[in-house]
Short mmCIF file of C-alpha atoms in Angstrom, two decimals:
data_model
loop_
_atom_site.label_atom_id
_atom_site.label_comp_id
_atom_site.label_asym_id
_atom_site.label_seq_id
_atom_site.Cartn_x
_atom_site.Cartn_y
_atom_site.Cartn_z
CA MET A 286 -11.57 -23.72 -28.92
CA HIS A 287 -11.74 -23.38 -25.57
CA ARG A 288 -8.19 -21.42 -25.17
CA ASN A 289 -9.34 -19.10 -28.31
CA ARG A 290 -12.74 -18.00 -26.91
CA ILE A 291 -10.39 -17.27 -23.96
CA ILE A 292 -7.94 -15.29 -25.74
CA ALA A 293 -10.55 -13.64 -28.13
CA GLY A 294 -12.10 -12.70 -25.03
CA SER A 295 -9.04 -11.13 -23.25
CA ASP A 296 -8.53 -7.54 -23.75
CA TYR A 297 -4.39 -8.10 -24.01
CA HIS A 298 -2.11 -11.34 -24.37
CA ILE A 299 0.97 -11.95 -25.16
CA VAL A 300 2.23 -15.60 -27.31
CA VAL A 301 5.29 -16.80 -25.94
CA ALA A 302 6.64 -19.46 -29.08
CA PRO A 303 9.07 -22.11 -27.90
CA GLU A 304 12.39 -20.63 -28.27
CA THR A 305 16.36 -22.10 -27.54
CA SER A 306 18.23 -19.61 -25.94
CA ILE A 307 20.46 -19.63 -22.83
CA GLY A 308 21.36 -17.88 -20.18
CA ASP A 309 19.95 -14.97 -18.14
CA TYR A 310 17.97 -13.97 -21.75
CA LYS A 311 15.45 -16.87 -21.59
CA VAL A 312 15.01 -15.50 -17.70
CA GLN A 313 14.92 -12.22 -18.32
CA LEU A 314 12.16 -13.37 -20.98
CA TYR A 315 10.42 -15.31 -18.43
CA ASP A 316 10.23 -12.33 -16.23
CA LEU A 317 8.68 -10.04 -18.66
CA PHE A 318 6.48 -12.23 -19.69
CA ILE A 319 4.90 -13.19 -16.14
CA ALA A 320 5.06 -9.12 -14.88
CA GLN A 321 2.64 -8.73 -17.61
CA CYS A 322 0.01 -11.55 -16.88
CA ASP A 323 -3.55 -11.62 -14.87
CA LEU A 324 -3.30 -14.81 -15.16
CA ILE A 325 -1.09 -17.88 -17.06
CA LEU A 326 -2.90 -20.29 -18.58
CA TYR A 327 -1.32 -23.65 -19.58
CA ASN A 328 -2.73 -26.55 -22.57
CA ASN A 329 -2.76 -29.20 -20.01
CA TYR A 330 0.13 -31.59 -21.47
CA GLY A 331 4.03 -32.87 -20.72
CA ASN A 332 5.01 -32.93 -16.71
CA ASN A 333 4.16 -29.55 -14.77
CA LYS A 334 7.24 -30.14 -12.41
CA THR A 335 9.70 -30.47 -14.43
CA ASP A 336 8.04 -27.16 -16.73
CA PRO A 337 10.86 -24.81 -16.33
CA PHE A 338 9.15 -22.07 -17.11
CA LEU A 339 6.47 -22.90 -14.35
CA ILE A 340 9.41 -23.29 -11.51
CA HIS A 341 10.39 -20.58 -12.53
CA ALA A 342 7.10 -18.55 -12.22
CA ARG A 343 6.16 -20.37 -9.02
CA GLN A 344 9.74 -19.50 -7.77
CA LEU A 345 9.49 -15.48 -8.89
CA GLY A 346 6.88 -15.59 -6.42
CA VAL A 347 4.28 -13.09 -8.55
CA PRO A 348 1.29 -14.32 -6.81
CA VAL A 349 0.12 -14.91 -11.29
CA PRO A 350 -2.60 -17.41 -10.99
CA ILE A 351 -1.95 -20.49 -13.20
CA ALA A 352 -4.29 -22.75 -14.25
CA PHE A 353 -4.10 -25.63 -16.76
CA LEU A 354 -6.97 -26.32 -19.78
CA PRO A 355 -8.91 -28.07 -20.39
CA LYS A 356 -10.15 -28.10 -17.11
CA PHE A 357 -9.84 -23.77 -15.76
CA THR A 358 -11.94 -22.27 -12.88
CA ALA A 359 -11.45 -19.00 -11.69
CA ASP A 360 -10.74 -18.97 -7.84
CA ALA A 361 -11.76 -16.51 -6.26
CA THR A 362 -8.95 -13.63 -5.20
CA ASP A 363 -6.98 -14.53 -1.46
CA ILE A 364 -5.91 -11.12 -0.44
CA LYS A 365 -3.79 -12.77 2.07
CA LYS A 366 -1.60 -14.02 -0.12
CA VAL A 367 -1.76 -11.20 -2.46
CA LEU A 368 -0.74 -8.68 0.35
CA ASP A 369 1.81 -11.31 1.88
CA ALA A 370 3.79 -12.01 -1.68
CA SER A 371 3.50 -7.60 -2.30
CA LEU A 372 5.77 -7.30 1.09
CA ALA A 373 7.73 -10.02 -0.05
CA TYR A 374 7.79 -8.13 -3.30
CA LEU A 375 9.23 -5.01 -2.27
CA ARG A 376 11.74 -6.63 0.08
CA ALA A 377 13.50 -8.72 -2.40
CA ASN A 378 14.15 -5.97 -4.60
CA ASP A 379 15.04 -3.54 -2.07
CA PHE A 380 12.23 -1.12 -1.94
CA ARG A 381 13.35 -0.42 -4.74
CA VAL A 382 10.35 -0.69 -7.90
CA PRO A 383 10.32 1.21 -11.14
CA ALA A 384 7.08 2.37 -12.63
CA GLU A 385 7.77 0.25 -15.46
CA LYS A 386 9.09 -2.55 -13.36
CA LEU A 387 5.95 -3.47 -11.20
CA PRO A 388 4.01 -6.63 -11.85
CA GLN A 389 0.15 -6.76 -13.56
CA VAL A 390 -0.90 -8.70 -10.95
CA PHE A 391 0.15 -6.16 -7.95
CA LEU A 392 -0.73 -2.79 -10.27
CA ARG A 393 -4.16 -4.63 -10.31
CA HIS A 394 -4.47 -5.34 -6.98
CA TRP A 395 -2.88 -1.76 -6.02
CA ALA A 396 -4.66 0.26 -8.46
CA SER A 397 -8.36 -1.10 -7.43
CA GLN A 398 -8.31 -0.56 -3.98
CA PRO A 399 -11.24 2.00 -2.43
CA GLU A 400 -9.73 5.72 -1.76
CA LEU A 401 -9.23 5.88 1.47
CA GLU A 402 -10.06 9.62 2.63
CA HIS A 403 -9.27 9.09 6.32
CA TYR A 404 -6.77 6.83 7.95
CA ALA A 405 -4.83 7.66 11.15
CA ARG A 406 -1.15 9.11 11.02
CA ILE A 407 1.61 7.43 10.13
CA SER A 408 4.51 8.30 11.36
CA CYS A 409 5.65 5.32 14.20
CA PRO A 410 5.59 1.53 14.49
CA GLU A 411 2.54 2.01 16.53
CA ASP A 412 0.56 3.69 13.54
CA VAL A 413 1.42 0.70 10.97
CA ALA A 414 0.55 -2.01 13.27
CA ALA A 415 -3.02 -0.14 13.26
CA VAL A 416 -2.97 -0.41 9.33
CA PHE A 417 -2.40 -3.59 9.63
CA ARG A 418 -4.95 -4.49 11.65
CA LEU A 419 -7.94 -2.66 9.22
CA ASN A 420 -9.62 -4.93 6.93
CA ASN A 421 -7.32 -7.15 4.54
CA ASP A 422 -8.72 -5.70 1.44
CA ASN A 423 -7.32 -2.19 1.96
CA ILE A 424 -4.10 -3.61 0.83
CA ARG A 425 -2.39 -0.57 -1.22
CA LEU A 426 -2.42 1.61 2.15
CA LYS A 427 -0.47 -1.25 3.97
CA ILE A 428 1.62 -1.18 1.00
CA PHE A 429 2.23 2.90 1.17
CA ALA A 430 2.66 2.14 5.21
CA TYR A 431 4.87 -0.06 5.76
CA ALA A 432 7.39 0.78 2.90
CA LEU A 433 7.08 4.43 4.76
CA ALA A 434 7.83 3.13 7.75
CA ILE A 435 11.30 1.17 6.39
CA HIS A 436 12.06 4.39 4.22
CA ALA A 437 11.80 6.26 7.73
CA ASN A 438 13.01 4.01 9.66
CA PHE A 439 10.46 4.64 12.43
CA TRP A 440 11.68 2.14 14.65
CA ALA A 441 15.09 4.28 14.79
CA ASN A 442 13.71 7.77 14.55
CA PRO A 443 10.07 7.84 15.63
CA GLU A 444 7.81 10.64 14.50
CA CYS A 445 9.99 11.41 12.17
CA CYS A 446 7.29 11.37 9.26
CA ASP A 447 4.75 14.92 9.83
CA ALA A 448 0.94 14.45 9.07
CA ASP A 449 0.87 16.16 6.01
CA SER A 450 3.68 15.42 3.84
CA VAL A 451 2.38 11.42 4.25
CA HIS A 452 -0.95 12.73 3.17
CA VAL A 453 1.31 14.44 0.18
CA LEU A 454 3.37 11.01 -0.32
CA TYR A 455 -0.25 8.95 -0.45
CA ARG A 456 -1.99 10.82 -2.49
CA LEU A 457 0.97 10.97 -5.43
CA PHE A 458 1.31 7.30 -4.35
CA CYS A 459 -2.57 6.99 -5.35
CA ARG A 460 -2.52 8.78 -8.66
CA GLN A 461 1.30 6.85 -9.90
CA LEU A 462 -1.04 3.74 -9.41
CA ASP A 463 -3.83 5.03 -11.74
CA ARG A 464 -1.35 6.51 -14.23
CA ILE A 465 0.54 3.38 -14.77
CA ALA A 466 -2.68 1.12 -15.26
CA GLU A 467 -4.46 3.89 -17.67
CA ALA A 468 -0.99 4.13 -19.51
CA ARG A 469 -0.85 0.00 -19.69
CA ALA A 470 -4.69 -0.03 -21.24
CA SER A 471 -4.04 2.05 -23.62
CA GLY A 472 -0.44 0.56 -24.46
CA GLN A 473 0.64 4.12 -24.75
CA SER A 474 5.31 3.79 -23.19
CA PRO A 475 5.15 3.68 -19.83
CA GLU A 476 6.78 6.36 -17.47
CA ARG A 477 10.15 5.92 -15.78
CA PHE A 478 10.02 6.82 -12.02
CA GLU A 479 10.61 4.84 -8.62
CA LEU A 480 7.55 4.21 -6.48
CA PHE A 481 8.40 4.64 -3.83
CA ASP A 482 11.73 7.35 -3.92
CA PHE A 483 10.03 9.12 -1.01
CA ASP A 484 13.01 11.78 -1.04
CA ARG A 485 13.06 13.02 -4.42
CA GLN A 486 8.82 12.94 -4.05
CA LEU A 487 8.94 14.86 -1.43
CA LYS A 488 11.45 17.55 -3.01
CA ASP A 489 9.43 17.59 -6.19
CA VAL A 490 6.44 18.61 -4.23
CA HIS A 491 7.89 21.44 -2.30
CA ARG A 492 9.58 22.57 -5.14
CA GLN A 493 6.64 23.20 -6.80
CA SER A 494 4.95 24.57 -3.94
CA ARG A 495 7.49 27.48 -3.86
CA VAL A 496 6.43 27.89 -7.51
CA VAL A 497 5.24 31.58 -7.74
CA VAL A 498 2.66 32.42 -10.52
CA ARG A 499 2.43 35.99 -11.20
CA PRO A 500 0.42 37.91 -13.83
#
């Protein structure tokens, strides 16, 4: 009954029935399920240390909270844990993050950050370090600054990004997160694009800026 009340009160849930598939299909099913979850809620039975799904969930590095019935208390969000896991996720995927595969737990935390209208120029390692000294709640800006620094290789080529381009890329990053969140909330088909394909994004922006509207 407790489980049914939680399911009934949720906006969206997925039920995975026991299956006997082996090999990559099972792993892909686990990854899909974990990527869509804000919370994994388990019936309190069996040996949690040997459950294959729980083992995979803990090894994947996506910080989805895991709770067990009948006792369940929602813990306060550990922002530092989410930030550390976010950076580790980017590194593990070589900064290639398709929008449709962004784990829900990351989308929820990145997209829920307040808009930061004013921030220091981001064009060198010192600028990135300054961003990371900001309040830990500013996850979205830190994720962006870190990904941009690696992409542009600030350490080898400091002052390589002009302020206007960085501003455009950050605003685009914010809008992309909003679009992903809105599409998932409404059940629409996900857009397909790379979140951190900065070269393509700048080319698209520059191409659009050259379009002349004639009467």
